[in-house]
XYZ file of C-alpha atoms in Angstrom:
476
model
C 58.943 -12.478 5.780
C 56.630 -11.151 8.151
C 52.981 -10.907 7.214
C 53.453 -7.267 7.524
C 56.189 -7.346 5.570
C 54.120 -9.248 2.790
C 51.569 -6.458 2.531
C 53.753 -3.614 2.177
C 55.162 -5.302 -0.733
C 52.282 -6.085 -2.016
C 51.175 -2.542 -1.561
C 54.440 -1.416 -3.259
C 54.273 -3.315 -6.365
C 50.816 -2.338 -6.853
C 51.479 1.176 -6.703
C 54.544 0.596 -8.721
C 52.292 -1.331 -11.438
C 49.962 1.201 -11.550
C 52.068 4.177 -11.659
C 53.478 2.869 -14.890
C 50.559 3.248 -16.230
C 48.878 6.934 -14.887
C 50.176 9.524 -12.939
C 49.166 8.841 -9.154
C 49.421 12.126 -7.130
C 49.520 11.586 -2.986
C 46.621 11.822 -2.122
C 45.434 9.061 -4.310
C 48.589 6.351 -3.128
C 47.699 7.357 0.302
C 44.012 5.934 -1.144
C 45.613 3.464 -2.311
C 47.279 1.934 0.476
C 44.333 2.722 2.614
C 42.062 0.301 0.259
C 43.737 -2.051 -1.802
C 43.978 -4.886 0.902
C 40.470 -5.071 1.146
C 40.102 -5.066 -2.567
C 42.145 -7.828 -2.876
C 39.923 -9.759 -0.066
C 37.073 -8.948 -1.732
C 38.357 -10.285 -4.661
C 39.612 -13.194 -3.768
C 35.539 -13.879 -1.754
C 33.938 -13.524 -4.622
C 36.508 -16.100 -7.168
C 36.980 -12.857 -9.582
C 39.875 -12.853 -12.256
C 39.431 -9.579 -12.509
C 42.676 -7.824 -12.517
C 43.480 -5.339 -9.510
C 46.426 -3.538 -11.236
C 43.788 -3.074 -14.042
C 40.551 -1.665 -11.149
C 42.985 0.805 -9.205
C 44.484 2.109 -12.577
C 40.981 2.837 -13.951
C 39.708 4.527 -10.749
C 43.400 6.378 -10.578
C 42.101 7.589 -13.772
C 38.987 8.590 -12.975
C 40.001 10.054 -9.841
C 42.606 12.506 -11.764
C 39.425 13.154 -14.349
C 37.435 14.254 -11.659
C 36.283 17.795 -11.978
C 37.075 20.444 -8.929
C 33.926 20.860 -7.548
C 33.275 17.092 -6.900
C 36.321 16.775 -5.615
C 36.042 19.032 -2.932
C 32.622 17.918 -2.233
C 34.018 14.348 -2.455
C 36.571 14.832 0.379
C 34.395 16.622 2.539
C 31.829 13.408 2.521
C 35.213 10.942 2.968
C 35.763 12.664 6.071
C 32.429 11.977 7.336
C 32.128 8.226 7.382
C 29.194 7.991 9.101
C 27.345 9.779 6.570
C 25.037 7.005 5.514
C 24.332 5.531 8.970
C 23.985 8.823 11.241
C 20.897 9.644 12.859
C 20.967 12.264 10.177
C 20.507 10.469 7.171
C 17.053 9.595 5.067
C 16.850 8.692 2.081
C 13.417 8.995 -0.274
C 12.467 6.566 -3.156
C 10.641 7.203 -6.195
C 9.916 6.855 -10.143
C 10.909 10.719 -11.716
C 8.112 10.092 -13.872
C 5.380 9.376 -11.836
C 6.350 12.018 -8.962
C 7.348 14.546 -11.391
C 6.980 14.275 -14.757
C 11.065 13.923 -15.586
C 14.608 14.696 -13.834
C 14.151 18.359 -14.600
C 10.943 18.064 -12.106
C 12.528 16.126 -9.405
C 15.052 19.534 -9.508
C 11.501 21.320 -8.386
C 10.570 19.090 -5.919
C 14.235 19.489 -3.800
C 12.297 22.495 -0.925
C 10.093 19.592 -0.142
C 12.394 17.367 0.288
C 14.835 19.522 2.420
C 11.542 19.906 4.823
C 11.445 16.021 5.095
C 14.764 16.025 6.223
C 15.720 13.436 3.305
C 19.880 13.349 2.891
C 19.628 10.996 -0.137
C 16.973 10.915 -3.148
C 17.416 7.376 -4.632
C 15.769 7.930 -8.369
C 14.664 4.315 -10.009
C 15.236 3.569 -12.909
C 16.573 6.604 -15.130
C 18.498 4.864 -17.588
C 18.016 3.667 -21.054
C 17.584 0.212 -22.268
C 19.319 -1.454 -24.946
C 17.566 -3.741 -28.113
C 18.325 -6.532 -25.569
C 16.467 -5.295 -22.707
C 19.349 -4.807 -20.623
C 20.180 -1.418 -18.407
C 22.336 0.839 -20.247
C 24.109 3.308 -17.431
C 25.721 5.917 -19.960
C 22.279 7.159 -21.220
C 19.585 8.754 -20.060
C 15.411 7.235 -20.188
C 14.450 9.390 -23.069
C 11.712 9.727 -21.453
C 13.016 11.536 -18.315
C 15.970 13.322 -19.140
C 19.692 12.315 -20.647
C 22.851 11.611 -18.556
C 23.413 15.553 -18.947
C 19.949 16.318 -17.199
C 20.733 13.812 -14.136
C 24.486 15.136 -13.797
C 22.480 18.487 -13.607
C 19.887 16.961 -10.937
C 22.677 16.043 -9.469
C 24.758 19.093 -8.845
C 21.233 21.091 -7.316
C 20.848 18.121 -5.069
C 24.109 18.461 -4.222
C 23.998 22.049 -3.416
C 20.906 21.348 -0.903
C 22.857 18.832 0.842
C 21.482 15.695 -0.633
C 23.023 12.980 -2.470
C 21.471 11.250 -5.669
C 21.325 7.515 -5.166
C 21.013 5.272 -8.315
C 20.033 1.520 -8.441
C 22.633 -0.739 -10.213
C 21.772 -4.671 -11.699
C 23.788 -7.257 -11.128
C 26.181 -7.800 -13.821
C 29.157 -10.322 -14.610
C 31.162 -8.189 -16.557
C 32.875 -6.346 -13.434
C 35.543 -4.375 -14.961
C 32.973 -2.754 -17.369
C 30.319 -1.827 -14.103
C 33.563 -0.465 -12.563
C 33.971 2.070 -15.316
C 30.215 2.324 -15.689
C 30.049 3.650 -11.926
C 33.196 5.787 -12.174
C 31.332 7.749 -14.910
C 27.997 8.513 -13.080
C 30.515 9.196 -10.227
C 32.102 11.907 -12.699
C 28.665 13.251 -13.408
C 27.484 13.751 -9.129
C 25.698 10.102 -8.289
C 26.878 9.588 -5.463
C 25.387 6.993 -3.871
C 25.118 3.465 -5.559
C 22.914 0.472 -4.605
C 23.755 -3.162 -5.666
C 21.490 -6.152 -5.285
C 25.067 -8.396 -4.651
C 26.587 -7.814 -1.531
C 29.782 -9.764 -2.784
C 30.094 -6.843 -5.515
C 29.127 -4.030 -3.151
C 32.657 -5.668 -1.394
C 34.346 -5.011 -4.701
C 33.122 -1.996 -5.435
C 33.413 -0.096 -2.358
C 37.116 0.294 -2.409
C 37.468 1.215 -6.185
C 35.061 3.892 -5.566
C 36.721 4.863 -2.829
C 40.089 5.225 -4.516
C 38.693 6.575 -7.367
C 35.575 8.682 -6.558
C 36.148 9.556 -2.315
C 32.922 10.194 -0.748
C 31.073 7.964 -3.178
C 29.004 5.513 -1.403
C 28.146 1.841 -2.366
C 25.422 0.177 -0.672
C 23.811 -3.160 -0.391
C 20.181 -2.648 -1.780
C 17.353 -3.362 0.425
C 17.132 -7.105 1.674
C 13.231 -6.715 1.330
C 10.227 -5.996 3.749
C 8.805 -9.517 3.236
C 9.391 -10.015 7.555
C 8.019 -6.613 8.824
C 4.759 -7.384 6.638
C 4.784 -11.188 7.537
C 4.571 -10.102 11.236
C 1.896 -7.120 10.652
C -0.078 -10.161 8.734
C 0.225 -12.886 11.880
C 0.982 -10.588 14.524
C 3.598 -13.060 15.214
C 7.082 -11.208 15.617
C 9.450 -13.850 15.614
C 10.685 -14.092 11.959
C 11.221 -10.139 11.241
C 13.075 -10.813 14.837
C 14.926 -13.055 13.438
C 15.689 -11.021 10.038
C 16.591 -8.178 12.483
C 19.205 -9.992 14.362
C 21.113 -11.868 11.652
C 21.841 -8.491 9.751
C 24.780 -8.712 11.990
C 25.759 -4.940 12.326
C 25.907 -4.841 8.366
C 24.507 -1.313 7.447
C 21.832 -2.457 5.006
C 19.081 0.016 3.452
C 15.641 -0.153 5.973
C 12.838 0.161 3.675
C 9.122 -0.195 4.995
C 8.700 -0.925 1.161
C 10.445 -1.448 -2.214
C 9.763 -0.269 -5.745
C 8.846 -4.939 -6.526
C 6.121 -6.137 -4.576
C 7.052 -7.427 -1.364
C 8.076 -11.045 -1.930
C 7.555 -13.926 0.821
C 10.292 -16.070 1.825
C 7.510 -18.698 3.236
C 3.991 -19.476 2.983
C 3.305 -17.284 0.301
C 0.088 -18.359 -0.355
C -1.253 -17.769 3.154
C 0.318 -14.647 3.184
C -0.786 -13.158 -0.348
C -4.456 -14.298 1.247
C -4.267 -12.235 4.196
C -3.207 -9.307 2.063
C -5.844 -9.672 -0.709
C -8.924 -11.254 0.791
C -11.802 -8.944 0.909
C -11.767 -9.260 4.976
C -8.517 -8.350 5.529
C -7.393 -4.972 6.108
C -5.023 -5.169 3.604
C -5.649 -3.924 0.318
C -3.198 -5.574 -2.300
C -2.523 -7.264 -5.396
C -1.743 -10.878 -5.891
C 1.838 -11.376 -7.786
C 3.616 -14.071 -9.099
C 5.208 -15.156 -5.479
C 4.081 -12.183 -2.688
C 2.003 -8.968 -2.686
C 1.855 -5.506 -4.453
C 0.453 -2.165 -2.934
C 1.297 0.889 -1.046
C 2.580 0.934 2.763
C -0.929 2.591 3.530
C -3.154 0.401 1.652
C -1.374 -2.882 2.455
C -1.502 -1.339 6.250
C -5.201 -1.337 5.828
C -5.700 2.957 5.557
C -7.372 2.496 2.288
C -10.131 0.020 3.874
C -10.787 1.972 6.511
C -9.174 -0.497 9.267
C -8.842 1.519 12.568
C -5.409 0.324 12.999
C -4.497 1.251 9.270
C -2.511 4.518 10.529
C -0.840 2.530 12.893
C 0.538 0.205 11.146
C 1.870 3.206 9.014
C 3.691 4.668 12.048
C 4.968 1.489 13.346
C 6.297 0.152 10.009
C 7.952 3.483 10.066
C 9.397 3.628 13.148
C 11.301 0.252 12.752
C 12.813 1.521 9.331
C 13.764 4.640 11.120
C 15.360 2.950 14.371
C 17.298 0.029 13.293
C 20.919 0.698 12.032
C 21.232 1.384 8.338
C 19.480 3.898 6.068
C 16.313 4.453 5.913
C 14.602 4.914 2.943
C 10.694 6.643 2.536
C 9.162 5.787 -0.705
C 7.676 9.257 -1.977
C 4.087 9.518 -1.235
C 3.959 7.490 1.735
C 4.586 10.098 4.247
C 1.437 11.556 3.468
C -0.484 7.883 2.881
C -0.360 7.046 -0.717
C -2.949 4.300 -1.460
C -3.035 2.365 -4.468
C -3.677 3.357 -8.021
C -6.180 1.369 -10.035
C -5.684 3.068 -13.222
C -2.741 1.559 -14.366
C -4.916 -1.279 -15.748
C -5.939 0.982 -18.431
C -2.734 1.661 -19.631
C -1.977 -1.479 -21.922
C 1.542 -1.636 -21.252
C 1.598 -1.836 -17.360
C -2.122 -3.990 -17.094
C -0.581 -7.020 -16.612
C 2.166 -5.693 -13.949
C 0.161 -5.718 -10.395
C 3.525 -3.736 -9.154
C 2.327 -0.795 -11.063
C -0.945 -0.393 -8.715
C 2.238 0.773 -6.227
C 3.677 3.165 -8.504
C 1.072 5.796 -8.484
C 1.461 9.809 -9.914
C 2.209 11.752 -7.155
C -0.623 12.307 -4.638
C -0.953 15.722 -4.725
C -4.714 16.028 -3.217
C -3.244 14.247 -0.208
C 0.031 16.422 0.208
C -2.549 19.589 0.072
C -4.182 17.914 3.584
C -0.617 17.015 4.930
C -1.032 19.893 7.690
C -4.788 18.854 8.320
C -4.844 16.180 11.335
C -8.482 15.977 10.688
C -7.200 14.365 7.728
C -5.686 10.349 7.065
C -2.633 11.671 5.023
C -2.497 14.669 7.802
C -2.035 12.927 10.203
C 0.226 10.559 8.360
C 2.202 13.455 7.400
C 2.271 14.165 11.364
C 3.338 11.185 12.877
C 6.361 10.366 10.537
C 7.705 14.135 10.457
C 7.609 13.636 14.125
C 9.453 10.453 14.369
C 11.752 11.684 12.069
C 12.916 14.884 14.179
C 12.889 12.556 17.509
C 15.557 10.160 15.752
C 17.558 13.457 14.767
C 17.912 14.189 18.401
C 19.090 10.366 19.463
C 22.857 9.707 19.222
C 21.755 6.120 19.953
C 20.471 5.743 16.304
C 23.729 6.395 14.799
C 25.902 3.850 13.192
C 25.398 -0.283 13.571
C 25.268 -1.260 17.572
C 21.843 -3.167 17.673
C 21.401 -5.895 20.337
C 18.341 -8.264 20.456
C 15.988 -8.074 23.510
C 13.674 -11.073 23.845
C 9.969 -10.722 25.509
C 7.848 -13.328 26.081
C 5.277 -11.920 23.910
C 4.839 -13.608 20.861
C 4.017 -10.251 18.963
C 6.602 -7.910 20.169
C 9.685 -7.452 18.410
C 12.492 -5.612 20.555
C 16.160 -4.513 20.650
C 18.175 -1.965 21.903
C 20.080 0.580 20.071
C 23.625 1.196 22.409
C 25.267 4.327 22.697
C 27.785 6.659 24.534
C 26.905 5.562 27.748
C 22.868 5.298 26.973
C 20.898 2.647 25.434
C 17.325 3.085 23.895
C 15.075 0.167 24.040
C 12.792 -0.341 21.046
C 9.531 -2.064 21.324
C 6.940 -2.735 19.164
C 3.562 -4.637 19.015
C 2.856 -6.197 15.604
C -0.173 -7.854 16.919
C -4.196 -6.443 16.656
C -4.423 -6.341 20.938
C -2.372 -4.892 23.484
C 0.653 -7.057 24.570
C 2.004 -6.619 28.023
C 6.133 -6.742 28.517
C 6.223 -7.961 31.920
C 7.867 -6.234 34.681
C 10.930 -9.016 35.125
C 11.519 -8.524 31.479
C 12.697 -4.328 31.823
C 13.748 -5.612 35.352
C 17.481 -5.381 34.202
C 16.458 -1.481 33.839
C 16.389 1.442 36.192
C 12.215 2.132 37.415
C 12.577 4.950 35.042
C 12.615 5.558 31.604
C 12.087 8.348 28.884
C 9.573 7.978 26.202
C 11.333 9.595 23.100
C 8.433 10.180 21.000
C 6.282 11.260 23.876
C 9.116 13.582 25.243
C 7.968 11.884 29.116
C 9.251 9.401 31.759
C 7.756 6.455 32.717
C 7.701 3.760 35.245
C 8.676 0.463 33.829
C 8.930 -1.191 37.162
C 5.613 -2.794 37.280
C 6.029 -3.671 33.086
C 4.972 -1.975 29.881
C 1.687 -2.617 28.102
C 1.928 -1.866 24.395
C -1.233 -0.874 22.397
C -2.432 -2.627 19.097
C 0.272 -1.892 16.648
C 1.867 0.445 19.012
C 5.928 1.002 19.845
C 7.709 2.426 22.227
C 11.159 4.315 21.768
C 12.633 4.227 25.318
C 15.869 5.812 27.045
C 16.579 3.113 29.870
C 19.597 2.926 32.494
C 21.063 -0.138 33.104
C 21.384 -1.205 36.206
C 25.210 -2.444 37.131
């Protein structure tokens, strides 16, 4: 029998299997078909015994449970696949406690975030714990709001065009996280994140069977490179991080809700973040560094290349394929908060000194350029917009660009017959790109940002911590 052959009976006794068990309309064996053979795969990668007939009949189930409006919604995201990796999408990070008192808040908050532009609110942590100190995901933080109050967060995100992203931990009981998702699926999250990419494989297509438009994501792989390289000025290993993502479609944060963590000379690296003449501004953790993007960029010390830093860091996150994610606050500068050392329970956690109330004397000076968080505020609104209007930053083409400049990271971002050519300066002086480098470039290029053309023909000299979003022609 043909290997063809093979999978359509495979196919067919699946169905078969799981029709004896719930009612499976069309549109759901059409599903089926579409996503079983990668289920298996996945599967079979990751040395489960978890039982397929046993996934696909419980997201069959929760597929026929789903309620109307979801459903609809649901099929109008599966029709966009794109949705997480368009030039379109943002996504904003933060604690519903500390930016808004509860989930209720948050629901205030949505006007604000619509003006950002952000497509996808990931909310940390809203769940319950058990005696045990595990994550509970069928109830609410008492503290912030039962399941009922997210599902209801949920639905007015929804409405405003955003999705509500939820972090999920690792577990080894997969058929139970199956169901777990399937039922925050039921009640509008919409957008999962998993620290195992082998499960995200798993995942994806029960979700997709089950709950269509749901998204499951890879969480963050860390920011440990783009801060090594603002701390050296030496490019070469967040280079190197950029170009083994291999087209996957990870999350691009500038910074994550831990502290950043090093994958090498921590020690050196913690130093350069916490030593009293460095610009940055952090706190020492078990293995890397806590702090805000500003204050580790060296805004809350006053550094003239503290802002910067802020808009570079930035406009990597925003330019390389994946989604971005803003941590709340940090569009408008956050710095660090001191007083969580006089809160007994969070003293002795450096990460909290990153986990700050909501800055609201900085958002009232986000229109004042005279202002840090002003012009903050201005610089990433900015880049935002200019990736809106750059078909080049949508879905997962990347392709590395070597300079001969130690502290210049660079790669181009293909598209319909365009490119754009990213380059950045990590270092603390200018770094020249010389001419033979852009030489396989027409003399002319557009500076995105900017909105001007330049001549590249004689090279490119980037400032101190400055980047460069250019539209170049190849030359045939």
């Amino acid at each position: 029998m043909s290997t063809i052959g093979a999978v359509e009976d495979d196919l067919a006794a699946t169905l078969s299997a799981v029709a004896e068990r719930v009612r499976i309309d069309d549109a759901a064996a059409e599903r089926i078909r579409q996503h079983v053979p990668g289920l298996r795969a996945a599967l079979a990668r990751r040395g489960s015994s978890a039982d397929l007939v046993d996934l696909v009949t419980a997201a069959v189930v929760a597929a026929n449970g789903r309620s109307l409006d979801l459903k609809v919604h649901g099929e109008q995201r599966a029709a966009n696949p794109v949705r997480t990796s368009s030039r379109f999408a943002l996504g904003a990070a933060c604690y519903a406690d500390r930016y808004a008192g509860n989930l209720a808040g948050l629901g205030d908050e949505i006007p604000a975030l619509r003006d950002l532009g952000v497509s996808v609110l990931h909310v940390q942590s809203p769940f319950a714990r058990r005696e045990d100190g595990t994550i509970d995901l069928r109830r609410g933080d008492p503290g912030l709001g039962s399941i009922d109050r997210l599902s209801d967060l949920a639905a007015r995100l929804r409405l405003s065009g955003i999705s509500l992203a939820v972090d999920v931990p690792a577990r080894d009981d997969l058929a139970g996280l199956v169901d777990d998702l399937l039922f925050l699926a039921g009640r509008g999250v919409e957008v999962f994140l998993l620290p195992a990419r082998d499960t995200v494989g798993v995942l994806a297509p029960v979700l997709a069977i089950g709950a269509p438009g749901v998204d499951v994501l890879p969480a963050s792989p860390g920011s440990a490179p783009l801060w090594h390289a603002l701390a050296t000025g030496d490019a070469t290993p967040l280079q190197r991080a950029l170009e083994a993502r291999d087209g996957s479609l990870d999350v691009a944060a500038v910074r994550d809700a831990d502290a950043v963590v090093w994958r090498a000379d921590a020690a050196e690296l913690t130093a350069r973040y916490t030593g009293g003449s460095s610009f940055g501004r952090g706190l020492a953790t078990a293995d890397g560094v806590a702090g805000t993007t500003a204050s580790l960029a060296g805004v809350e010390a006053g550094d003239p290349l503290g802002e910067a830093r802020v808009a570079l860091a930035h406009a990597f996150a925003l330019s390389v394929p994946g989604l971005p994610v803003l941590w709340l606050g940090d569009e408008v500068g956050q710095l660090n908060d001191p007083t969580f050392r006089d809160d007994p329970e969070r003293r002795d956690d450096p990460r909290w000194t990153h986990r700050g109330q909501k800055p609201r004397d900085r958002y009232a000076q986000k229109t004042d350029a005279a202002t840090s968080a002003g012009r903050i505020h201005r610089d990433l609104t900015k880049l935002i917009a200019v990736r809106h209007t750059t078909p080049e930053f949508d879905g997962s083409r990347l392709v590395g660009f070597g300079v001969p400049a130690a502290s210049v990271i660079g790669y181009q971002r293909p598209g319909n017959g365009t490119v754009v050519l990213v380059l950045a300066n990590v270092g603390a002086e200018p770094a020249h790109v010389p001419a033979v480098t852009l030489s396989g470039f027409a003399p002319a290029a557009l500076d995105l940002v900017e909105g001007v053309e330049i001549g590249i023909d004689e090279g490119l000299t980037l400032p101190a911590c400055g980047f460069r979003w250019l539209r170049v022609s190849p030359v045939v």
